[in-house]
PDB file of C-alpha atoms in Angstrom:
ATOM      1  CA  UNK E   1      -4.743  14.098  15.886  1.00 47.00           C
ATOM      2  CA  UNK E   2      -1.393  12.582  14.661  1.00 57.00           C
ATOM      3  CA  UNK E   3      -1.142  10.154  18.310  1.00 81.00           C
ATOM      4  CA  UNK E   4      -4.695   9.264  17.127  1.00 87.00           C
ATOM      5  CA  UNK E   5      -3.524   8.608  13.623  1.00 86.00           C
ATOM      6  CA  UNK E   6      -0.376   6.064  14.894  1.00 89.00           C
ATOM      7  CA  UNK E   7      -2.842   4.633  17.368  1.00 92.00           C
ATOM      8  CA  UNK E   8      -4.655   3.476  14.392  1.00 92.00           C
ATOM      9  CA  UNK E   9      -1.803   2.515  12.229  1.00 93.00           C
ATOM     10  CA  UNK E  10       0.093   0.666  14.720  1.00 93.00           C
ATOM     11  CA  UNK E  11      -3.242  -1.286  15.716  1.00 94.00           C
ATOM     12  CA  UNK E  12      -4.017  -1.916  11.968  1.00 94.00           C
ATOM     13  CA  UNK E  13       0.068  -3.350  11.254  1.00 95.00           C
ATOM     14  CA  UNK E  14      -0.173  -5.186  14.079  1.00 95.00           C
ATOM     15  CA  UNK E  15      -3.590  -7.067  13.287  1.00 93.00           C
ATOM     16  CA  UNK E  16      -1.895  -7.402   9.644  1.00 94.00           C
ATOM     17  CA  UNK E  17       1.012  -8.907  11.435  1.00 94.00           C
ATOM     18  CA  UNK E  18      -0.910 -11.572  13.247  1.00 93.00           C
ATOM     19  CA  UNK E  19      -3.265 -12.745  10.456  1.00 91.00           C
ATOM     20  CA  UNK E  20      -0.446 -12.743   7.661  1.00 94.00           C
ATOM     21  CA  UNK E  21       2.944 -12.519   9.584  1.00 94.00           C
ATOM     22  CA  UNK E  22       3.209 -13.717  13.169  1.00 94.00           C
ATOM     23  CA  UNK E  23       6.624 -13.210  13.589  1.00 95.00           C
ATOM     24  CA  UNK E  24       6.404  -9.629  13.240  1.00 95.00           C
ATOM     25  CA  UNK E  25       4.040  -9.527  15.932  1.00 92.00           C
ATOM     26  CA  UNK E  26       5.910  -8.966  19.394  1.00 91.00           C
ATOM     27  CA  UNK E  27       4.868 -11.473  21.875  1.00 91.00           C
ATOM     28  CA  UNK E  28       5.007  -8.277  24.432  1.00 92.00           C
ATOM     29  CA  UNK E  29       1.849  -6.229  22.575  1.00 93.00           C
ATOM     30  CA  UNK E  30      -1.080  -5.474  23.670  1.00 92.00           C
ATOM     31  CA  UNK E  31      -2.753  -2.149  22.629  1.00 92.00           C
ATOM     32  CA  UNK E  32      -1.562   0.861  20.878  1.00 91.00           C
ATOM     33  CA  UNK E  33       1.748   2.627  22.533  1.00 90.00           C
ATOM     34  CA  UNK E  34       2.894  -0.712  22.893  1.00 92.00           C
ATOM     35  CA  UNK E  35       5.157  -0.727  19.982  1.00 92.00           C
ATOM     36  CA  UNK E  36       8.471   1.244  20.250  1.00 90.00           C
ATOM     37  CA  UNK E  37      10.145   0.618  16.520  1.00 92.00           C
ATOM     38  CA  UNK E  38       9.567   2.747  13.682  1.00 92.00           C
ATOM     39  CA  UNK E  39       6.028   2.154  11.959  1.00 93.00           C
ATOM     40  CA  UNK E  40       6.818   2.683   8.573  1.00 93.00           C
ATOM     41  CA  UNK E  41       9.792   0.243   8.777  1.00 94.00           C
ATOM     42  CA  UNK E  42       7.136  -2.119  10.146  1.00 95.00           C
ATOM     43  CA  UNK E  43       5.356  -1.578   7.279  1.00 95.00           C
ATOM     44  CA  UNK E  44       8.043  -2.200   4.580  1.00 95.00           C
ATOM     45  CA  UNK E  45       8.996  -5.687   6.276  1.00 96.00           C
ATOM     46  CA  UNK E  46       5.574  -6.913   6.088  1.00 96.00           C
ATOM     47  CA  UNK E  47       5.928  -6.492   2.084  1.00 96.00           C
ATOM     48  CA  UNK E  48       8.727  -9.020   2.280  1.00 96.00           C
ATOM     49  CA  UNK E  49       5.898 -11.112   3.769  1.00 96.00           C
ATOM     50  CA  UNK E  50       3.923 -10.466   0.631  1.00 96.00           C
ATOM     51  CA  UNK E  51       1.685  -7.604   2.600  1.00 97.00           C
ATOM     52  CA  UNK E  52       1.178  -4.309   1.068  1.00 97.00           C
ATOM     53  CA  UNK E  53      -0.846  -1.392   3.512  1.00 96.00           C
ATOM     54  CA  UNK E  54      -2.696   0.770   1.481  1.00 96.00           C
ATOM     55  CA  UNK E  55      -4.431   3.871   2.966  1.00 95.00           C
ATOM     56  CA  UNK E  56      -6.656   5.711   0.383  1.00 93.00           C
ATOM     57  CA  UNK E  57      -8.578   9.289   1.085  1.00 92.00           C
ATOM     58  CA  UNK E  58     -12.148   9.740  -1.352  1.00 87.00           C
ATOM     59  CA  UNK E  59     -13.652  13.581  -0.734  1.00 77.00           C
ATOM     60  CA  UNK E  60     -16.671  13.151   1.294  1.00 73.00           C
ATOM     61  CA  UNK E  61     -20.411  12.977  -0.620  1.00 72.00           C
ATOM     62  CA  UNK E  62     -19.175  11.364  -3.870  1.00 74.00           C
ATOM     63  CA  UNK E  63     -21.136   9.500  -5.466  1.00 74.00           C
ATOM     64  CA  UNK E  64     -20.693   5.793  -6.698  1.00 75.00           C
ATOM     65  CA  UNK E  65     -17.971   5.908  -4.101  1.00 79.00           C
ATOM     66  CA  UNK E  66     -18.499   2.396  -3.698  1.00 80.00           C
ATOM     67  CA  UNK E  67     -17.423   1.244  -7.394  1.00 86.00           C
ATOM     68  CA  UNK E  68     -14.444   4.182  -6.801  1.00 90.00           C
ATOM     69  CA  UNK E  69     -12.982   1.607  -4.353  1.00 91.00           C
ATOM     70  CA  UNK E  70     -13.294  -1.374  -6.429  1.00 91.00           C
ATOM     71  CA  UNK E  71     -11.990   0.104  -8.951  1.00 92.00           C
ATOM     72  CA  UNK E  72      -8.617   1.625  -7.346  1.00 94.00           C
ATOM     73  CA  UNK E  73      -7.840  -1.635  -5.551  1.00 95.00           C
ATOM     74  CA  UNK E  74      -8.538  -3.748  -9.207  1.00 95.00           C
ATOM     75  CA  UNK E  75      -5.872  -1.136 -10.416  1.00 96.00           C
ATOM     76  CA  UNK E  76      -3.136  -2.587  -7.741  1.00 97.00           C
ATOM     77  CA  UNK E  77      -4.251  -6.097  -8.343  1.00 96.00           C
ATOM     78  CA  UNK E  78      -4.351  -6.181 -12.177  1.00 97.00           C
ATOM     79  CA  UNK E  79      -0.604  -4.402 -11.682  1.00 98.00           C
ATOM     80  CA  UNK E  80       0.298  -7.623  -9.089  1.00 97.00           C
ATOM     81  CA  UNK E  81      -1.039  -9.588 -12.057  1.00 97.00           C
ATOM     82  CA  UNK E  82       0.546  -8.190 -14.508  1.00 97.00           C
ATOM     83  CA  UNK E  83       4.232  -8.874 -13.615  1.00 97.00           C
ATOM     84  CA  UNK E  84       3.790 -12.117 -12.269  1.00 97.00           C
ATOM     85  CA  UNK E  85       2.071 -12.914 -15.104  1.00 96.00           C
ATOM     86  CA  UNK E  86       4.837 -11.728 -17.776  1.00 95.00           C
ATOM     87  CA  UNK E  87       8.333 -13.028 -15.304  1.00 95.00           C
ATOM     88  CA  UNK E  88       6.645 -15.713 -13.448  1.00 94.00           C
ATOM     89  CA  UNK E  89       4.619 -17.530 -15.840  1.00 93.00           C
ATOM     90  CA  UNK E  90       4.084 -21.057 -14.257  1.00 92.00           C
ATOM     91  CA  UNK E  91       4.436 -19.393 -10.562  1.00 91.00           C
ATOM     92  CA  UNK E  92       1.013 -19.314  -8.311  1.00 88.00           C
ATOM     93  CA  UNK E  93       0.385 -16.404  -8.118  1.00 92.00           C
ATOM     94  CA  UNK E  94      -2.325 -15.716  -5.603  1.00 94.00           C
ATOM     95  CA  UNK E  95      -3.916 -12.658  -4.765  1.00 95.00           C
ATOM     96  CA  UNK E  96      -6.418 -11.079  -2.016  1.00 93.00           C
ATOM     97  CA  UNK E  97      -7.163  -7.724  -0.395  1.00 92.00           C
ATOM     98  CA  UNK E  98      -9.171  -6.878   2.857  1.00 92.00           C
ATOM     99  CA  UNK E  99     -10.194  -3.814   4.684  1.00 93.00           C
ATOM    100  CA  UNK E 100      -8.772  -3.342   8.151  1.00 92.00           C
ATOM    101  CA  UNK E 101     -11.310  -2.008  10.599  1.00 88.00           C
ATOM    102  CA  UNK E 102     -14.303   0.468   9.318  1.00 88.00           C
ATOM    103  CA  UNK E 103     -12.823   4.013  10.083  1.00 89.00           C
ATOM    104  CA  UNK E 104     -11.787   6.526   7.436  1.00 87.00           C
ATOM    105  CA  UNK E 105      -9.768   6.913   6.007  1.00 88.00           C
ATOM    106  CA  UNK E 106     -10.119   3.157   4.679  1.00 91.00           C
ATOM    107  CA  UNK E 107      -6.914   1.172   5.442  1.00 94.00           C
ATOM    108  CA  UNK E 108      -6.553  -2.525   3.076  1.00 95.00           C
ATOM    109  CA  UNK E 109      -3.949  -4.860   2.537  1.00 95.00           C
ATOM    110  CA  UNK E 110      -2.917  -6.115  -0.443  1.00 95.00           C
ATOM    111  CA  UNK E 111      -1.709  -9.755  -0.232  1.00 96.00           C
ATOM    112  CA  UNK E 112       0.284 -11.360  -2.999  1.00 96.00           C
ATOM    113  CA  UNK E 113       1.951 -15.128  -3.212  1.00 95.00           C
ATOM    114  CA  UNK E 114       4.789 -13.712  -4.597  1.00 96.00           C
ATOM    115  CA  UNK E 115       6.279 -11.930  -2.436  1.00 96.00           C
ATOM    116  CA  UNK E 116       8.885  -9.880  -4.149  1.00 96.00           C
ATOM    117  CA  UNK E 117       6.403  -8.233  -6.735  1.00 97.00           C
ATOM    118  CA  UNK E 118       4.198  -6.987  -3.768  1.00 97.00           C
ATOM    119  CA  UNK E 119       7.859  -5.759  -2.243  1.00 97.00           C
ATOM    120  CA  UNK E 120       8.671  -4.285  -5.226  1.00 97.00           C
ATOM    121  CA  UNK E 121       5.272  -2.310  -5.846  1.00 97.00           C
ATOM    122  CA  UNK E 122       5.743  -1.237  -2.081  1.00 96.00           C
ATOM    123  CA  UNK E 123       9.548   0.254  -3.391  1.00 96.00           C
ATOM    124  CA  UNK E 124       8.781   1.727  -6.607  1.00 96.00           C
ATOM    125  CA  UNK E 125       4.504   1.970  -7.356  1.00 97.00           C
ATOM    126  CA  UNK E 126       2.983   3.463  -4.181  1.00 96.00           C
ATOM    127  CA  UNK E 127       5.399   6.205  -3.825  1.00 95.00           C
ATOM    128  CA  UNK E 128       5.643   7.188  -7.258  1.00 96.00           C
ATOM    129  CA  UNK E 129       1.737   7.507  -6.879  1.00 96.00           C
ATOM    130  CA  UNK E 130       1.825   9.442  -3.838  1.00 94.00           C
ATOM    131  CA  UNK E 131       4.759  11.751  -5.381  1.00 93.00           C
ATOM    132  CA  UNK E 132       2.966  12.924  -8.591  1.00 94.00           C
ATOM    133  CA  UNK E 133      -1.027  12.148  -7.771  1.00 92.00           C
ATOM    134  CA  UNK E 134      -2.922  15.474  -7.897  1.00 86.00           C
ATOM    135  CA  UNK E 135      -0.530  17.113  -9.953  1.00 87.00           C
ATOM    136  CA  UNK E 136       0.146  17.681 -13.289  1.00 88.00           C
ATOM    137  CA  UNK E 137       1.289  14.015 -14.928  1.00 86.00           C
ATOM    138  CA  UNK E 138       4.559  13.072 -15.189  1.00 90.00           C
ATOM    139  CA  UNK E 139       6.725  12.913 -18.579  1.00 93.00           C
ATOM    140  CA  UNK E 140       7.018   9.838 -20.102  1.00 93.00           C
ATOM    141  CA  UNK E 141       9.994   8.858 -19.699  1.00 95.00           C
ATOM    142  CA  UNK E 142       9.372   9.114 -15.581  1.00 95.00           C
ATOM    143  CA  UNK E 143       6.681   6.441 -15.873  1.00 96.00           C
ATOM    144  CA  UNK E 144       9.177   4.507 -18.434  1.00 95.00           C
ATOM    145  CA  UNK E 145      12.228   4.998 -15.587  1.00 96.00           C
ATOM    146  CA  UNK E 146       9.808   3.389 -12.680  1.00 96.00           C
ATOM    147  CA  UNK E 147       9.039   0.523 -14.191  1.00 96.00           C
ATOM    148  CA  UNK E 148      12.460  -0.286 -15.584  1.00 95.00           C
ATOM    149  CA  UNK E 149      13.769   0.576 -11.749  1.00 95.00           C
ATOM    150  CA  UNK E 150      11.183  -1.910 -10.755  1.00 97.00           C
ATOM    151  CA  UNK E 151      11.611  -4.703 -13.163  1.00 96.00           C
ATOM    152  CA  UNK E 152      15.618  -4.159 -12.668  1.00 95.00           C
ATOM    153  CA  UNK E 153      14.743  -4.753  -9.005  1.00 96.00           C
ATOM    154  CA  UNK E 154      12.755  -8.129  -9.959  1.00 96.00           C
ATOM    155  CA  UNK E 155      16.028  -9.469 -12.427  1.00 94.00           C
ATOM    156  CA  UNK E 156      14.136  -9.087 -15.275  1.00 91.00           C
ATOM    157  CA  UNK E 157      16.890  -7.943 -17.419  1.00 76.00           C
ATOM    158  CA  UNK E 158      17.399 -10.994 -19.202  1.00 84.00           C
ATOM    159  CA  UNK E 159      13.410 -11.412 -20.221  1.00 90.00           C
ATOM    160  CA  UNK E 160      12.546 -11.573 -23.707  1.00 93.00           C
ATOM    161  CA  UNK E 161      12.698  -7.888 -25.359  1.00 93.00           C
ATOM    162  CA  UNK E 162       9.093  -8.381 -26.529  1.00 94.00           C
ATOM    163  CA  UNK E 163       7.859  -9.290 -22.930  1.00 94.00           C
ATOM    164  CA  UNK E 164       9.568  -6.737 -21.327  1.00 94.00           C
ATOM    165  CA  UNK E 165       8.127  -3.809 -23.420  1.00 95.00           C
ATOM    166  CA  UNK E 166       5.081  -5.603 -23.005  1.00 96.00           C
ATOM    167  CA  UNK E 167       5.103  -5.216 -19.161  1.00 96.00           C
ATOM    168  CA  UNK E 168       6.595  -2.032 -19.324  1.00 96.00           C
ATOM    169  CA  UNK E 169       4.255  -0.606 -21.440  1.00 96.00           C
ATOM    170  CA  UNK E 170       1.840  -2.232 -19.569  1.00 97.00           C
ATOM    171  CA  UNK E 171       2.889  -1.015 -16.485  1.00 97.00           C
ATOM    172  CA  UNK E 172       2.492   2.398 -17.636  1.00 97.00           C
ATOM    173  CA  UNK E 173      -0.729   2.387 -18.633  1.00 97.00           C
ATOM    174  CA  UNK E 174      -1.955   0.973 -15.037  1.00 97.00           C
ATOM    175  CA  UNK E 175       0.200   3.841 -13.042  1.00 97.00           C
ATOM    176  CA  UNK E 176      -1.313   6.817 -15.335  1.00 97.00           C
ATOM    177  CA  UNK E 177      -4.859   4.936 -14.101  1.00 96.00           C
ATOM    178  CA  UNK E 178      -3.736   5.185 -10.526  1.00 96.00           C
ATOM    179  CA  UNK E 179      -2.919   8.101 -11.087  1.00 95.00           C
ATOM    180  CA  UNK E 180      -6.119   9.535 -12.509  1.00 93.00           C
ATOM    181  CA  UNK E 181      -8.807   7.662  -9.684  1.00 92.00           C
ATOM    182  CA  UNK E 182     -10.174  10.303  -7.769  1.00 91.00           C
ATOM    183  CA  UNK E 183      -9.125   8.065  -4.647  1.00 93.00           C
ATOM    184  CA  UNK E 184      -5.937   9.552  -3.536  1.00 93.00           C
ATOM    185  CA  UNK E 185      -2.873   7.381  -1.719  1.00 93.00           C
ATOM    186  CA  UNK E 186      -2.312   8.038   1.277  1.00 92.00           C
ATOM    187  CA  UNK E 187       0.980   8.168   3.379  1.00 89.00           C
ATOM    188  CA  UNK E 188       1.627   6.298   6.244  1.00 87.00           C
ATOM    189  CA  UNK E 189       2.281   9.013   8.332  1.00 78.00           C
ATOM    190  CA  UNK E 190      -1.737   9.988   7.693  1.00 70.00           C
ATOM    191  CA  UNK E 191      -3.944  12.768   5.297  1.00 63.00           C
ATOM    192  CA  UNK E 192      -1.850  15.808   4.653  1.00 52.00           C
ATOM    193  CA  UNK E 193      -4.446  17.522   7.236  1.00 42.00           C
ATOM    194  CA  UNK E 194      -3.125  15.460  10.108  1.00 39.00           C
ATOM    195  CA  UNK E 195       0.344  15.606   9.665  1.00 40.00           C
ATOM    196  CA  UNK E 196       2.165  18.362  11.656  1.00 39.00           C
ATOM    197  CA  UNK E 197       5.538  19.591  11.787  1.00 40.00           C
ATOM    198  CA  UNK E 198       7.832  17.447  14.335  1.00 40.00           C
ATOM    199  CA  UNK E 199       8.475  19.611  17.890  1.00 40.00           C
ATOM    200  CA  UNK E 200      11.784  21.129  18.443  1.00 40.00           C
ATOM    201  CA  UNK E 201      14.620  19.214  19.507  1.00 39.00           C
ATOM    202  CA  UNK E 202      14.329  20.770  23.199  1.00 38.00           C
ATOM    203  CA  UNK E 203      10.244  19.998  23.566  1.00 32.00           C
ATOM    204  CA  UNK E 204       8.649  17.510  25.349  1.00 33.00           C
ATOM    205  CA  UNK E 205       6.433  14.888  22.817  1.00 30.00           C
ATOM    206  CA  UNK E 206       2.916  15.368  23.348  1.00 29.00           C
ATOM    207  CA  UNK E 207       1.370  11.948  24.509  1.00 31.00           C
ATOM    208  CA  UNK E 208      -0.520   9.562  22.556  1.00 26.00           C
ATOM    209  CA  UNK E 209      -4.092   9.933  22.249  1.00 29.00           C
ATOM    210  CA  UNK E 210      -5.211   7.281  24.294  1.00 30.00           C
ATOM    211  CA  UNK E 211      -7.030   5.354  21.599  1.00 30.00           C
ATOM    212  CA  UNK E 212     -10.649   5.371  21.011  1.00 33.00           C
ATOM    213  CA  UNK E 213     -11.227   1.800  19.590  1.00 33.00           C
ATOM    214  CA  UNK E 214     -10.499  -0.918  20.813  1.00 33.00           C
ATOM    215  CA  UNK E 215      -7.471  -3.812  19.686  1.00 33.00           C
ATOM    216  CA  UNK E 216     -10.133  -6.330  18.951  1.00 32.00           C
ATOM    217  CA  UNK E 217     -12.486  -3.744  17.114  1.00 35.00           C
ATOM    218  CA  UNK E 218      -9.409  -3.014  14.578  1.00 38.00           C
ATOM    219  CA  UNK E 219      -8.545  -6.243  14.254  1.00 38.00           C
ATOM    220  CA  UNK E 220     -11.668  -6.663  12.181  1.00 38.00           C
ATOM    221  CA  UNK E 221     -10.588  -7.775   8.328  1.00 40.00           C
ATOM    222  CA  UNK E 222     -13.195  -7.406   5.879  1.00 36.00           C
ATOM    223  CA  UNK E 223     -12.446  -9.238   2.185  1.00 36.00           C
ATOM    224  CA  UNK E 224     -13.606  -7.196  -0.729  1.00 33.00           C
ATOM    225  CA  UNK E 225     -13.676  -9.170  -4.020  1.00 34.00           C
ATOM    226  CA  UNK E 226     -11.906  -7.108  -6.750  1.00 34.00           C
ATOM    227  CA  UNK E 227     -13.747  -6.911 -10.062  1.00 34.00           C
ATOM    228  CA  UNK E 228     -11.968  -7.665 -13.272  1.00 37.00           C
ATOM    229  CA  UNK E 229     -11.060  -5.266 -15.737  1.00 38.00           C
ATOM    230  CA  UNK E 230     -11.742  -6.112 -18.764  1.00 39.00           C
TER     231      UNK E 230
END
């Protein structure tokens, strides 16, 4: 399950790599297996690139699933918004996200022109969702804490005092909505039913699963528009 799982994820980065950031892309690759770095370091150079993975898990059967989507990727992008908005005011500040491939759990990529807000919500948002979704929510003064971490991060320490409560404040409200979509985050490392302890020190790996898709299938990047929130 878990060699199936980086099969996918190292097939997904990879198409990621060639349609945003070719030079992550090693000439040598060709399929799955291929790639002998760590994944998740992968991943967290391709936000410096302005590319965000996100993996999210819905429980099977639900209904309006479809608007569930929309509305947890409008959460990231009205976030993206939101700070470039407030610290880069005259900046372009483009924004997109696609689906990679069609298997479950869905995998998208969130693509922002400015590249060190998407790095940032890589640092700070997406694991402080992952750490505290489907639990009981956070004090406030952890939501406060993240978003000063992540606007220290952006040099934002000299912004206006008004603006910056106004983004912090802000900036709460959107992670207590991530927080509350029934669509969960995933981690890169896969759903908490694939992931397995690591084997003993003295063990031999078990090999990948040889993939059941092919490169070209995965490659496949659907755009979904996000709706605004008004």
């Amino acid at each position: 399950m878990v060699g199936a799982w980086d099969d996918r994820l190292e097939a997904a980065l990879m198409s990621v790599a060639q349609y945003y950031a070719p030079k992550h892309l090693p000439p040598e690759w060709r399929r799955p297996g291929d790639y002998s770095h760590s994944l998740v370091e992968l991943a967290q150079a391709l936000t410096h690139e302005g590319v965000l993975l996100l993996i999210g898990d819905l429980p099977a059967h639900v209904n309006g699933a479809d608007d569930m989507w929309q509305v947890w990727l409008a959460d990231y992008a009205a976030f993206y918004r939101l700070v470039c908005a407030t610290l880069f005011p005259t900046t372009p500040a483009a924004f997109d996200h696609r689906r990679v491939g069609a298997k479950s759990p869905p995998m998208f990529v969130i693509v922002g022109q400015l590249h060190p807000v998407i790095e940032m919500m890589g640092r700070w948002v997406v694991p402080f969702v992952q750490q505290h979704q489907g639990h009981a929510a956070p004090k406030d003064a952890a939501f406060s804490q993240v978003m000063r971490e992540l606007l220290r991060d952006l040099h934002a320490a000299d912004l206006p005092h008004d603006d910056f409560m106004y983004v912090r404040d802000e900036g709460v409200t959107l992670l207590r909505q991530m927080l509350a979509q029934p669509v969960r985050l995933v981690s890169l490392r896969g759903p908490r039913r694939l992931q397995e302890p690591p084997p003993p020190p003295d063990s031999t790996p078990e090999p990948l699963t040889p993939p059941d898709h092919t490169a070209h299938q995965e490659l496949s990047l659907i755009h979904i528009s996000a709706p605004t929130r008004q």
